[in-house]
Amino acid sequence: MKVAIVGVGLIGGSAALVLRQKGLASHIIGVEASPAHAAKAIELGIVDEVLPLPEAIAQSEVVILAVPVDSAIDVLLPVLDLVTTQVVMDMGSTKAQIIDAVAAHPNRGRFVAAHPMWGTEFSGPEAATVYAYAGKAAIICNASDSDADALATAEQLLKNIGMYLVYMDAHDHDVHTAYISHISHITSFALANTVLEKEKEEQAIFELASAGFESTVRLAKSNPDMWVPIFRQNRDNVLDVLNEHIAQLRKFKACLEKENWDYLRELIGNANNIKRILK
Amino acid sequence: MKVAIVGVGLIGGSAALVLRQKGLASHIIGVEASPAHAAKAIELGIVDEVLPLPEAIAQSEVVILAVPVDSAIDVLLPVLDLVTTQVVMDMGSTKAQIIDAVAAHPNRGRFVAAHPMWGTEFSGPEAATVYAYAGKAAIICNASDSDADALATAEQLLKNIGMYLVYMDAHDHDVHTAYISHISHITSFALANTVLEKEKEEQAIFELASAGFESTVRLAKSNPDMWVPIFRQNRDNVLDVLNEHIAQLRKFKACLEKENWDYLRELIGNANNIKRILK
């Protein structure tokens, strides 16, 4: 199978490495706006060649979009203008806007809206890793809007890289990911800013940072080029969850201010219920 | 060396396992208020025997306190009443109150106030692990208030289990740990409560939880028996950091509300500076 990957950073580069390692792609063509990333992707053997978008599409059976979610919409429309029998799949973290943007396109059926739920706090082709995707959920949104053969190809590809499939309406997807992914990034960014603002002794952070701190602040290293567009597209849902999160933090604040240790114990006991869901 | 460990849960149990594995303790005596934990600690080979506190002290050279920080003060005073040449070390996450509580005790010099910065979100003797402590910081507070021989024994023990030593004033310790450990737990508890409150579809949490969500919410599984006393003792510092954290979250909220994407990018870019300090 010949595959074009638009955007050979962390997400697209990792997809290329996994597809090649598993023998799923015979030839991988990169499409990349950054000359530095393009050169690096070739140097690292992530892609076989880098071509302009029209040539890449013409020579491929599957086109994977792995660019920030705002660019994905800008790229998907011209891609759909050019496709004939190709399957086009995106990998973005938001789904409602991209699906709405192409709803009326005559080639809508060639597009499969996917969100493989894998990522790290790093970015760029150097961050691409073959240890990606396996064992994680791949969400496919509004599957019935895709042509049956396009959907089957995308499903098989995602299963072949070790993912399990979850089907969801695009708007539900954006609500769920606001809870389960996007808010974690905001809390982590805000926690990093809190500590950087208050703790002027960087040596103390370095020496004392516990595993607990490192795990809660890890996501704060994530790239704004990826995350600003996600927050922008999922603004309403993220605001809703963020308001609830601030309200929950205010409960902890009230416990401390009023020295209400019984209620603090209750809040922590309730938080412990996350054990029921996540082992 | 004969060692008594008061509290054979995650922290004390792990200390026992590591001391034994490294051949540092010839005999380990547990002191444990919970009969179930005592039986489990013997069953798992964590301690050789469980004795009442006075007998345990009389038969030991080193006494390690590994109980919640409020109990540690209640236990340390009678322990210091009983010691002669023994070295007493605590492992608590707060330091100012325990040090103030024993400041005037005639045997103050036998006590070394330590905070080995290791832990997990689990608790009880079943959670004890030999993969503990190594490579982490052990903070010793107000070292000059300890007798030279007691300090040397505690330092050697902590180094022998693979920790590096950091020396600090107790009040500075409590400020730094509020930033670097305690606030992470509050954000994680609050994040769990946010998601549990808003996301009624537990199946969605289970299916979709990404590695990012799991790492930010991991600490929310932590035991209130350990954490309520920590927040209680370090109330003022934690409140100070929590207020700043809520203020930082409000900046993200304002960006979303006003659709100020440039400022959002700036906030995330600033958070990325945590990379400078934590690799």
Coordinates of C-alpha atoms in Angstrom, one line a residue:
Chain A
M1 CA 0.0 0.0 0.0
K2 CA 1.3 3.5 -0.9
V3 CA 0.6 6.0 1.8
A4 CA 0.9 9.8 1.8
I5 CA 1.3 11.5 5.2
V6 CA 0.6 15.2 5.4
G7 CA 2.6 16.5 8.4
V8 CA 5.6 14.4 9.4
G9 CA 5.8 15.5 13.1
L10 CA 5.2 13.4 16.2
I11 CA 1.8 12.1 15.1
G12 CA 2.4 11.6 11.3
G13 CA 6.0 10.5 11.7
S14 CA 5.1 7.9 14.3
A15 CA 2.3 6.6 12.0
A16 CA 4.9 6.3 9.2
L17 CA 7.3 4.4 11.4
V18 CA 4.6 2.0 12.6
L19 CA 3.2 1.4 9.2
R20 CA 6.6 0.6 7.8
Q21 CA 7.7 -1.6 10.7
K22 CA 4.5 -3.7 10.4
G23 CA 4.9 -4.0 6.7
L24 CA 1.7 -2.2 6.0
A25 CA 3.1 0.5 3.7
S26 CA 5.3 -0.3 0.7
H27 CA 6.1 3.4 0.0
I28 CA 5.6 6.4 2.2
I29 CA 5.4 9.9 0.8
G30 CA 5.7 12.8 3.1
V31 CA 4.0 16.2 2.5
E32 CA 5.5 18.8 4.8
A33 CA 5.4 22.6 5.0
S34 CA 8.6 22.9 7.0
P35 CA 11.7 22.3 4.9
A36 CA 13.6 21.5 8.1
H37 CA 11.0 18.8 9.2
A38 CA 11.0 17.5 5.6
A39 CA 14.8 17.0 5.5
K40 CA 14.8 15.5 9.0
A41 CA 12.0 13.0 8.1
I42 CA 14.0 11.8 5.1
E43 CA 17.2 11.7 7.1
L44 CA 15.5 9.6 9.8
G45 CA 14.0 7.2 7.3
I46 CA 10.5 8.2 8.3
V47 CA 9.4 8.8 4.7
D48 CA 10.8 7.6 1.4
E49 CA 10.4 11.0 -0.3
V50 CA 8.7 14.4 0.2
L51 CA 6.4 15.6 -2.6
P52 CA 4.0 18.5 -3.1
L53 CA 0.4 17.6 -2.0
P54 CA -1.1 17.0 -5.5
E55 CA 1.7 14.6 -6.6
A56 CA 1.6 12.8 -3.2
I57 CA -2.2 12.3 -3.5
A58 CA -1.9 11.1 -7.1
Q59 CA 0.6 8.4 -6.2
S60 CA -1.1 7.1 -3.0
E61 CA -3.9 4.9 -2.0
V62 CA -4.3 6.3 1.5
V63 CA -3.7 9.9 2.6
I64 CA -3.3 10.6 6.3
L65 CA -3.6 14.1 7.6
A66 CA -1.5 14.7 10.7
V67 CA -1.3 18.5 11.0
P68 CA -2.7 20.8 13.7
V69 CA -6.5 20.7 13.7
D70 CA -6.9 24.2 12.2
S71 CA -4.6 23.4 9.3
A72 CA -6.3 20.0 8.9
I73 CA -9.5 21.7 7.7
D74 CA -7.6 24.0 5.3
V75 CA -5.8 20.9 3.9
L76 CA -8.7 18.5 3.8
L77 CA -10.8 20.6 1.4
P78 CA -8.2 20.7 -1.4
V79 CA -7.3 17.1 -0.7
L80 CA -11.0 16.0 -1.3
D81 CA -11.0 18.1 -4.5
L82 CA -8.1 16.0 -5.8
V83 CA -9.0 12.4 -4.6
T84 CA -10.7 9.8 -6.8
T85 CA -10.5 6.4 -5.2
Q86 CA -8.1 7.3 -2.4
V87 CA -9.0 7.0 1.3
V88 CA -8.4 10.1 3.3
M89 CA -8.1 9.9 7.1
D90 CA -7.3 12.6 9.7
M91 CA -5.8 12.0 13.1
G92 CA -7.0 15.2 14.8
S93 CA -8.0 15.7 18.5
T94 CA -11.2 17.6 17.6
K95 CA -13.8 16.3 15.2
A96 CA -17.0 18.5 15.0
Q97 CA -15.5 21.4 13.0
I98 CA -13.6 19.3 10.4
I99 CA -16.7 17.1 9.8
D100 CA -19.0 20.1 9.5
A101 CA -16.5 21.8 7.1
V102 CA -16.6 18.9 4.5
A103 CA -20.3 17.9 5.0
A104 CA -21.3 19.1 1.6
H105 CA -18.2 18.1 -0.3
P106 CA -19.0 15.7 -3.2
N107 CA -16.1 13.5 -2.2
R108 CA -17.1 13.5 1.5
G109 CA -17.4 9.7 1.4
R110 CA -13.7 9.3 0.8
F111 CA -12.9 10.9 4.2
V112 CA -12.8 8.9 7.5
A113 CA -12.7 11.2 10.6
A114 CA -10.4 9.4 13.0
H115 CA -8.8 10.3 16.3
P116 CA -6.1 7.8 17.3
M117 CA -5.7 8.6 21.0
W118 CA -2.0 8.5 21.4
G119 CA 0.5 11.3 21.8
T120 CA 3.4 12.5 23.9
E121 CA 4.5 15.9 25.2
F122 CA 7.2 16.1 22.5
S123 CA 6.9 17.3 18.9
G124 CA 8.5 17.2 15.4
P125 CA 9.9 14.3 13.4
E126 CA 12.6 13.6 16.0
A127 CA 9.9 12.8 18.5
A128 CA 8.3 10.2 16.2
T129 CA 8.5 6.7 17.6
V130 CA 7.6 3.2 16.6
Y131 CA 6.3 2.6 20.1
A132 CA 3.1 4.5 19.2
Y133 CA -0.6 3.7 19.0
A134 CA -0.6 0.1 20.0
G135 CA -3.1 -0.8 22.7
K136 CA -4.9 2.6 22.6
A137 CA -8.3 3.7 21.4
A138 CA -8.9 5.0 17.9
I139 CA -12.2 6.9 17.7
I140 CA -14.0 7.0 14.4
C141 CA -16.6 9.7 14.1
N142 CA -19.7 9.8 12.0
A143 CA -18.7 6.5 10.3
S144 CA -21.9 6.3 8.3
D145 CA -20.8 9.4 6.3
S146 CA -17.8 7.6 4.9
D147 CA -18.0 5.2 1.9
A148 CA -18.0 1.6 3.0
D149 CA -14.7 0.7 1.3
A150 CA -13.0 3.9 2.7
L151 CA -14.2 3.1 6.2
A152 CA -13.1 -0.6 5.9
T153 CA -9.6 0.5 4.8
A154 CA -9.2 2.9 7.6
E155 CA -10.6 0.5 10.2
Q156 CA -8.2 -2.2 9.0
L157 CA -5.2 0.2 9.1
L158 CA -6.0 1.2 12.7
K159 CA -6.5 -2.3 13.8
N160 CA -3.3 -3.4 12.1
I161 CA -1.3 -0.9 14.1
G162 CA -2.7 -2.4 17.3
M163 CA -5.5 0.0 18.1
Y164 CA -9.1 -0.8 19.2
L165 CA -11.9 1.0 17.6
V166 CA -14.5 3.1 19.2
Y167 CA -17.4 4.7 17.2
M168 CA -18.8 8.1 18.2
D169 CA -20.8 11.1 17.0
A170 CA -18.4 14.0 16.4
H171 CA -20.0 16.3 18.9
D172 CA -20.0 13.6 21.6
H173 CA -16.3 13.0 20.8
D174 CA -15.5 16.6 21.4
V175 CA -17.3 16.6 24.7
H176 CA -15.6 13.5 25.9
T177 CA -12.1 14.5 24.9
A178 CA -12.6 17.9 26.6
Y179 CA -13.0 15.9 29.8
I180 CA -10.5 13.2 29.3
S181 CA -7.7 14.8 27.4
H182 CA -8.0 18.6 26.9
I183 CA -8.6 19.6 30.5
S184 CA -5.5 17.6 31.6
H185 CA -3.4 19.7 29.4
I186 CA -4.8 23.0 30.8
T187 CA -4.3 21.9 34.4
S188 CA -0.8 20.8 33.5
F189 CA 0.1 24.1 31.7
A190 CA -1.4 26.1 34.6
L191 CA 0.4 24.0 37.2
A192 CA 3.7 24.6 35.4
N193 CA 3.0 28.3 35.4
T194 CA 2.0 28.3 39.1
V195 CA 5.3 26.7 40.1
L196 CA 7.4 28.8 37.7
E197 CA 5.7 31.9 39.1
K198 CA 5.9 31.1 42.7
E199 CA 9.0 29.0 43.0
K200 CA 11.9 31.3 42.0
E201 CA 14.5 28.8 43.2
E202 CA 14.8 26.6 40.1
Q203 CA 17.4 24.5 41.8
A204 CA 14.9 23.5 44.4
I205 CA 12.4 22.4 41.6
F206 CA 15.2 20.4 40.0
E207 CA 16.4 18.8 43.2
L208 CA 13.0 18.1 44.7
A209 CA 10.7 17.3 41.9
S210 CA 9.0 14.1 42.9
A211 CA 7.6 11.5 40.5
G212 CA 4.1 12.9 41.4
F213 CA 5.0 16.4 40.3
E214 CA 6.7 15.2 37.2
S215 CA 3.6 13.2 36.2
T216 CA 1.2 16.0 36.7
V217 CA 3.3 18.6 35.0
R218 CA 4.6 16.4 32.1
L219 CA 1.9 17.6 29.6
A220 CA 3.0 21.2 30.2
K221 CA 5.8 20.5 27.8
S222 CA 3.3 20.1 25.0
N223 CA 3.6 22.2 21.8
P224 CA 1.3 25.3 21.5
D225 CA 1.2 24.8 17.7
M226 CA -0.8 21.7 18.4
W227 CA -2.8 22.8 21.4
V228 CA -3.9 26.3 20.7
P229 CA -5.9 25.1 17.7
I230 CA -7.4 22.2 19.7
F231 CA -8.6 24.6 22.5
R232 CA -9.8 27.0 19.8
Q233 CA -11.9 24.4 18.1
N234 CA -13.2 22.8 21.3
R235 CA -13.6 26.1 23.1
D236 CA -17.1 25.7 24.5
N237 CA -16.6 22.2 25.8
V238 CA -13.2 23.0 27.3
L239 CA -14.6 26.1 29.0
D240 CA -17.4 24.1 30.5
V241 CA -15.0 21.6 32.0
L242 CA -12.6 24.3 33.0
N243 CA -15.3 26.1 34.9
E244 CA -16.2 22.9 36.7
H245 CA -12.5 22.3 37.5
I246 CA -12.1 25.7 39.0
A247 CA -15.3 25.1 41.1
Q248 CA -13.8 21.8 42.3
L249 CA -10.5 23.5 43.2
R250 CA -12.5 26.2 45.1
K251 CA -14.0 23.4 47.3
F252 CA -10.5 22.4 48.3
K253 CA -9.6 26.0 48.9
A254 CA -12.7 26.4 51.1
C255 CA -11.7 23.3 53.1
L256 CA -8.3 24.7 53.8
E257 CA -9.5 28.2 54.6
K258 CA -12.2 27.0 57.0
E259 CA -10.1 24.1 58.2
N260 CA -12.9 21.8 57.4
W261 CA -10.9 18.5 57.4
D262 CA -13.9 16.3 57.4
Y263 CA -15.1 17.8 54.1
L264 CA -11.5 17.6 52.7
R265 CA -11.5 13.9 53.5
E266 CA -14.8 13.5 51.7
L267 CA -13.5 15.3 48.6
I268 CA -10.4 13.1 48.5
G269 CA -12.5 10.0 49.1
N270 CA -14.6 11.0 46.2
A271 CA -11.6 11.6 44.0
N272 CA -10.4 8.1 44.9
N273 CA -13.4 6.7 43.0
I274 CA -11.4 7.2 39.8
K275 CA -9.7 3.9 40.9
R276 CA -13.0 2.2 40.0
I277 CA -12.6 3.3 36.4
L278 CA -8.8 3.5 35.9
K279 CA -6.7 0.7 37.4
Chain B
M1 CA 21.7 -3.2 62.5
K2 CA 18.4 -3.7 64.3
V3 CA 15.7 -1.4 63.0
A4 CA 12.2 -0.6 64.3
I5 CA 9.7 0.7 61.8
V6 CA 6.6 2.4 63.2
G7 CA 3.9 2.1 60.6
V8 CA 4.4 -0.7 58.0
G9 CA 2.4 0.7 55.1
L10 CA 3.7 1.9 51.8
I11 CA 6.4 4.1 53.1
G12 CA 7.6 2.1 56.1
G13 CA 7.1 -1.3 54.5
S14 CA 9.1 -0.2 51.4
A15 CA 11.9 1.1 53.7
A16 CA 11.9 -2.4 55.4
L17 CA 12.1 -4.2 52.1
V18 CA 14.9 -2.0 50.8
L19 CA 16.9 -2.2 54.0
R20 CA 16.7 -6.0 54.0
Q21 CA 17.5 -6.4 50.4
K22 CA 20.6 -4.2 50.7
G23 CA 21.7 -6.2 53.8
L24 CA 21.5 -3.0 55.9
A25 CA 19.2 -4.4 58.6
S26 CA 19.8 -7.7 60.4
H27 CA 16.4 -7.7 62.2
I28 CA 13.4 -5.5 61.5
I29 CA 10.7 -5.0 64.1
G30 CA 7.4 -3.5 63.1
V31 CA 5.2 -1.4 65.3
E32 CA 1.7 -1.2 63.8
A33 CA -1.6 0.1 65.1
S34 CA -3.7 -1.9 62.6
P35 CA -3.8 -5.7 63.4
A36 CA -4.6 -6.4 59.7
H37 CA -1.6 -4.4 58.5
A38 CA 0.6 -6.1 61.2
A39 CA -0.4 -9.6 60.1
K40 CA 0.0 -8.7 56.4
A41 CA 3.5 -7.2 57.1
I42 CA 4.6 -10.5 58.7
E43 CA 3.0 -12.6 56.1
L44 CA 4.8 -10.7 53.3
G45 CA 8.1 -10.9 55.1
I46 CA 8.3 -7.1 55.5
V47 CA 9.1 -7.3 59.2
D48 CA 10.5 -10.2 61.3
E49 CA 8.1 -9.5 64.2
V50 CA 5.6 -6.9 65.4
L51 CA 6.1 -5.6 68.9
P52 CA 4.6 -2.8 71.1
L53 CA 6.5 0.5 70.8
P54 CA 8.5 0.3 74.1
E55 CA 9.9 -3.2 73.4
A56 CA 10.6 -2.3 69.8
I57 CA 12.6 0.8 70.8
A58 CA 14.5 -1.1 73.5
Q59 CA 15.6 -3.8 71.0
S60 CA 16.6 -1.4 68.1
E61 CA 19.4 0.9 67.1
V62 CA 17.4 2.9 64.6
V63 CA 13.7 3.8 64.9
I64 CA 12.0 4.9 61.7
L65 CA 8.6 6.7 62.0
A66 CA 6.5 6.1 58.9
V67 CA 3.0 7.1 60.0
P68 CA 0.8 10.0 58.8
V69 CA 2.3 13.3 59.7
D70 CA -0.2 14.1 62.5
S71 CA 0.4 10.7 64.2
A72 CA 4.1 11.2 63.8
I73 CA 4.1 14.1 66.3
D74 CA 2.0 12.0 68.7
V75 CA 4.4 9.1 68.4
L76 CA 7.6 11.0 68.3
L77 CA 7.2 12.5 71.8
P78 CA 6.8 9.2 73.6
V79 CA 9.6 7.7 71.4
L80 CA 12.0 10.4 72.5
D81 CA 11.0 9.8 76.1
L82 CA 12.2 6.2 75.8
V83 CA 15.3 6.5 73.7
T84 CA 18.8 6.4 75.1
T85 CA 21.4 5.9 72.3
Q86 CA 18.9 5.1 69.5
V87 CA 18.6 7.2 66.4
V88 CA 15.1 8.2 65.5
M89 CA 14.2 9.3 62.0
D90 CA 10.8 10.3 60.5
M91 CA 9.9 10.2 56.9
G92 CA 7.0 12.7 56.8
S93 CA 6.1 15.1 54.1
T94 CA 5.8 18.1 56.4
K95 CA 8.6 19.2 58.7
A96 CA 7.9 22.5 60.5
Q97 CA 5.3 21.3 63.0
I98 CA 7.1 18.1 64.0
I99 CA 10.4 20.0 64.5
D100 CA 8.6 22.6 66.6
A101 CA 6.9 20.0 68.7
V102 CA 10.1 18.4 69.9
A103 CA 12.3 21.5 70.0
A104 CA 12.5 21.5 73.8
H105 CA 12.7 17.7 74.4
P106 CA 15.9 16.7 76.3
N107 CA 16.5 13.9 73.7
R108 CA 15.9 16.2 70.7
G109 CA 19.4 15.4 69.5
R110 CA 18.5 11.8 68.8
F111 CA 15.9 12.8 66.2
V112 CA 16.7 13.4 62.6
A113 CA 13.9 15.1 60.6
A114 CA 13.9 13.5 57.2
H115 CA 11.7 13.5 54.1
P116 CA 12.7 10.9 51.6
M117 CA 10.9 12.1 48.5
W118 CA 9.4 8.9 47.2
G119 CA 5.9 7.6 47.2
T120 CA 3.1 6.1 45.1
E121 CA -0.6 6.6 44.9
F122 CA -1.1 3.2 46.7
S123 CA -1.1 2.5 50.4
G124 CA -0.8 -0.3 53.0
P125 CA 1.8 -3.1 53.3
E126 CA 0.7 -4.7 50.1
A127 CA 1.8 -1.6 48.3
A128 CA 5.3 -1.8 49.7
T129 CA 8.0 -2.3 47.1
V130 CA 11.7 -2.9 47.0
Y131 CA 11.8 -0.5 44.0
A132 CA 11.6 2.5 46.3
Y133 CA 13.7 5.5 47.2
A134 CA 16.7 4.9 45.0
G135 CA 17.7 7.9 42.9
K136 CA 15.4 10.3 44.7
A137 CA 16.1 13.2 47.0
A138 CA 16.1 12.8 50.8
I139 CA 15.7 16.1 52.5
I140 CA 17.1 16.5 56.0
C141 CA 15.8 19.5 57.9
N142 CA 17.5 21.5 60.6
A143 CA 20.4 19.0 60.7
S144 CA 22.3 21.0 63.3
D145 CA 19.7 20.2 65.9
S146 CA 20.5 16.5 65.7
D147 CA 23.4 14.9 67.5
A148 CA 26.4 14.4 65.2
D149 CA 26.3 10.6 65.5
A150 CA 22.6 10.4 65.0
L151 CA 22.8 12.6 61.9
A152 CA 25.7 10.5 60.5
T153 CA 23.7 7.3 61.0
A154 CA 20.6 8.7 59.2
E155 CA 22.7 10.1 56.4
Q156 CA 24.5 6.8 55.9
L157 CA 21.2 4.9 55.9
L158 CA 19.6 7.2 53.3
K159 CA 22.7 7.1 51.1
N160 CA 22.9 3.3 51.4
I161 CA 19.4 3.0 50.0
G162 CA 20.4 5.1 47.0
M163 CA 19.1 8.5 47.9
Y164 CA 20.9 11.9 47.5
L165 CA 20.9 14.2 50.4
V166 CA 19.5 17.8 50.4
Y167 CA 19.7 19.9 53.5
M168 CA 17.0 22.5 54.3
D169 CA 15.4 24.6 56.9
A170 CA 12.1 23.0 58.0
H171 CA 10.0 26.1 57.0
D172 CA 11.7 26.3 53.6
H173 CA 11.0 22.6 53.2
D174 CA 7.3 23.1 53.8
V175 CA 7.2 26.0 51.3
H176 CA 9.0 24.0 48.6
T177 CA 7.0 20.8 49.0
A178 CA 3.8 22.8 48.8
Y179 CA 4.8 23.8 45.3
I180 CA 6.5 20.7 44.2
S181 CA 4.4 17.9 45.7
H182 CA 1.3 19.0 47.6
I183 CA -0.3 21.2 44.9
S184 CA 0.1 18.3 42.4
H185 CA -2.1 16.2 44.6
I186 CA -4.8 18.9 45.0
T187 CA -4.9 19.4 41.2
S188 CA -5.1 15.7 40.7
F189 CA -7.9 15.2 43.3
A190 CA -9.8 18.1 41.8
L191 CA -9.4 16.9 38.2
A192 CA -10.7 13.4 39.2
N193 CA -13.7 15.1 40.9
T194 CA -14.3 17.3 37.8
V195 CA -14.3 14.3 35.5
L196 CA -16.4 12.2 37.8
E197 CA -18.9 15.1 38.2
K198 CA -19.2 16.0 34.5
E199 CA -18.6 12.7 32.7
K200 CA -21.4 10.5 33.7
E201 CA -20.5 7.9 31.0
E202 CA -17.9 5.9 32.9
Q203 CA -17.5 3.6 30.0
A204 CA -16.3 6.6 27.9
I205 CA -13.7 7.4 30.6
F206 CA -12.6 3.8 30.6
E207 CA -12.4 3.5 26.8
L208 CA -10.9 6.9 26.0
A209 CA -8.6 7.7 29.0
S210 CA -5.3 8.7 27.3
A211 CA -1.9 8.4 28.8
G212 CA -2.0 12.1 29.4
F213 CA -5.2 11.9 31.5
E214 CA -3.9 8.9 33.4
S215 CA -0.7 10.7 34.3
T216 CA -2.4 13.8 35.5
V217 CA -5.1 12.0 37.5
R218 CA -2.9 9.2 38.9
L219 CA -2.3 11.0 42.2
A220 CA -6.0 11.2 42.8
K221 CA -5.9 7.6 44.0
S222 CA -3.8 8.7 47.0
N223 CA -5.0 7.9 50.5
P224 CA -6.8 10.6 52.5
D225 CA -5.3 9.1 55.7
M226 CA -2.0 10.3 54.5
W227 CA -2.9 13.5 52.7
V228 CA -5.5 15.2 55.0
P229 CA -2.8 15.5 57.7
I230 CA -0.3 16.8 55.2
F231 CA -2.7 19.5 54.0
R232 CA -3.6 20.3 57.5
Q233 CA 0.0 20.8 58.7
N234 CA 1.0 22.7 55.6
R235 CA -2.2 24.6 55.2
D236 CA -0.9 28.2 54.8
N237 CA 1.7 27.3 52.2
V238 CA -0.7 25.0 50.2
L239 CA -3.4 27.7 50.3
D240 CA -0.9 30.2 49.0
V241 CA 0.1 28.0 46.0
L242 CA -3.6 26.9 45.5
N243 CA -4.6 30.6 45.2
E244 CA -1.9 31.1 42.6
H245 CA -2.9 28.0 40.7
I246 CA -6.6 29.1 40.6
A247 CA -5.4 32.5 39.3
Q248 CA -3.3 30.8 36.6
L249 CA -6.3 28.7 35.6
R250 CA -8.4 31.9 35.4
K251 CA -6.0 33.2 32.8
F252 CA -6.6 30.2 30.6
K253 CA -10.3 30.7 31.2
A254 CA -10.1 34.3 30.2
C255 CA -8.3 33.4 27.0
L256 CA -11.0 31.0 26.0
E257 CA -13.8 33.3 27.0
K258 CA -12.3 36.2 25.1
E259 CA -10.9 34.0 22.3
N260 CA -7.6 35.6 22.9
W261 CA -5.5 33.0 21.1
D262 CA -2.3 35.0 21.2
Y263 CA -2.3 35.2 24.9
L264 CA -3.2 31.5 25.2
R265 CA -0.1 30.8 23.0
E266 CA 1.9 32.9 25.4
L267 CA 0.7 31.1 28.5
I268 CA 1.5 27.7 27.0
G269 CA 4.8 28.9 25.8
N270 CA 5.6 30.1 29.3
A271 CA 4.5 26.7 30.7
N272 CA 6.9 25.0 28.2
N273 CA 9.7 26.6 30.3
I274 CA 9.3 23.7 32.7
K275 CA 11.4 21.8 30.1
R276 CA 14.4 23.9 31.1
I277 CA 14.2 22.4 34.6
L278 CA 12.7 19.0 34.1
K279 CA 14.0 16.9 31.2

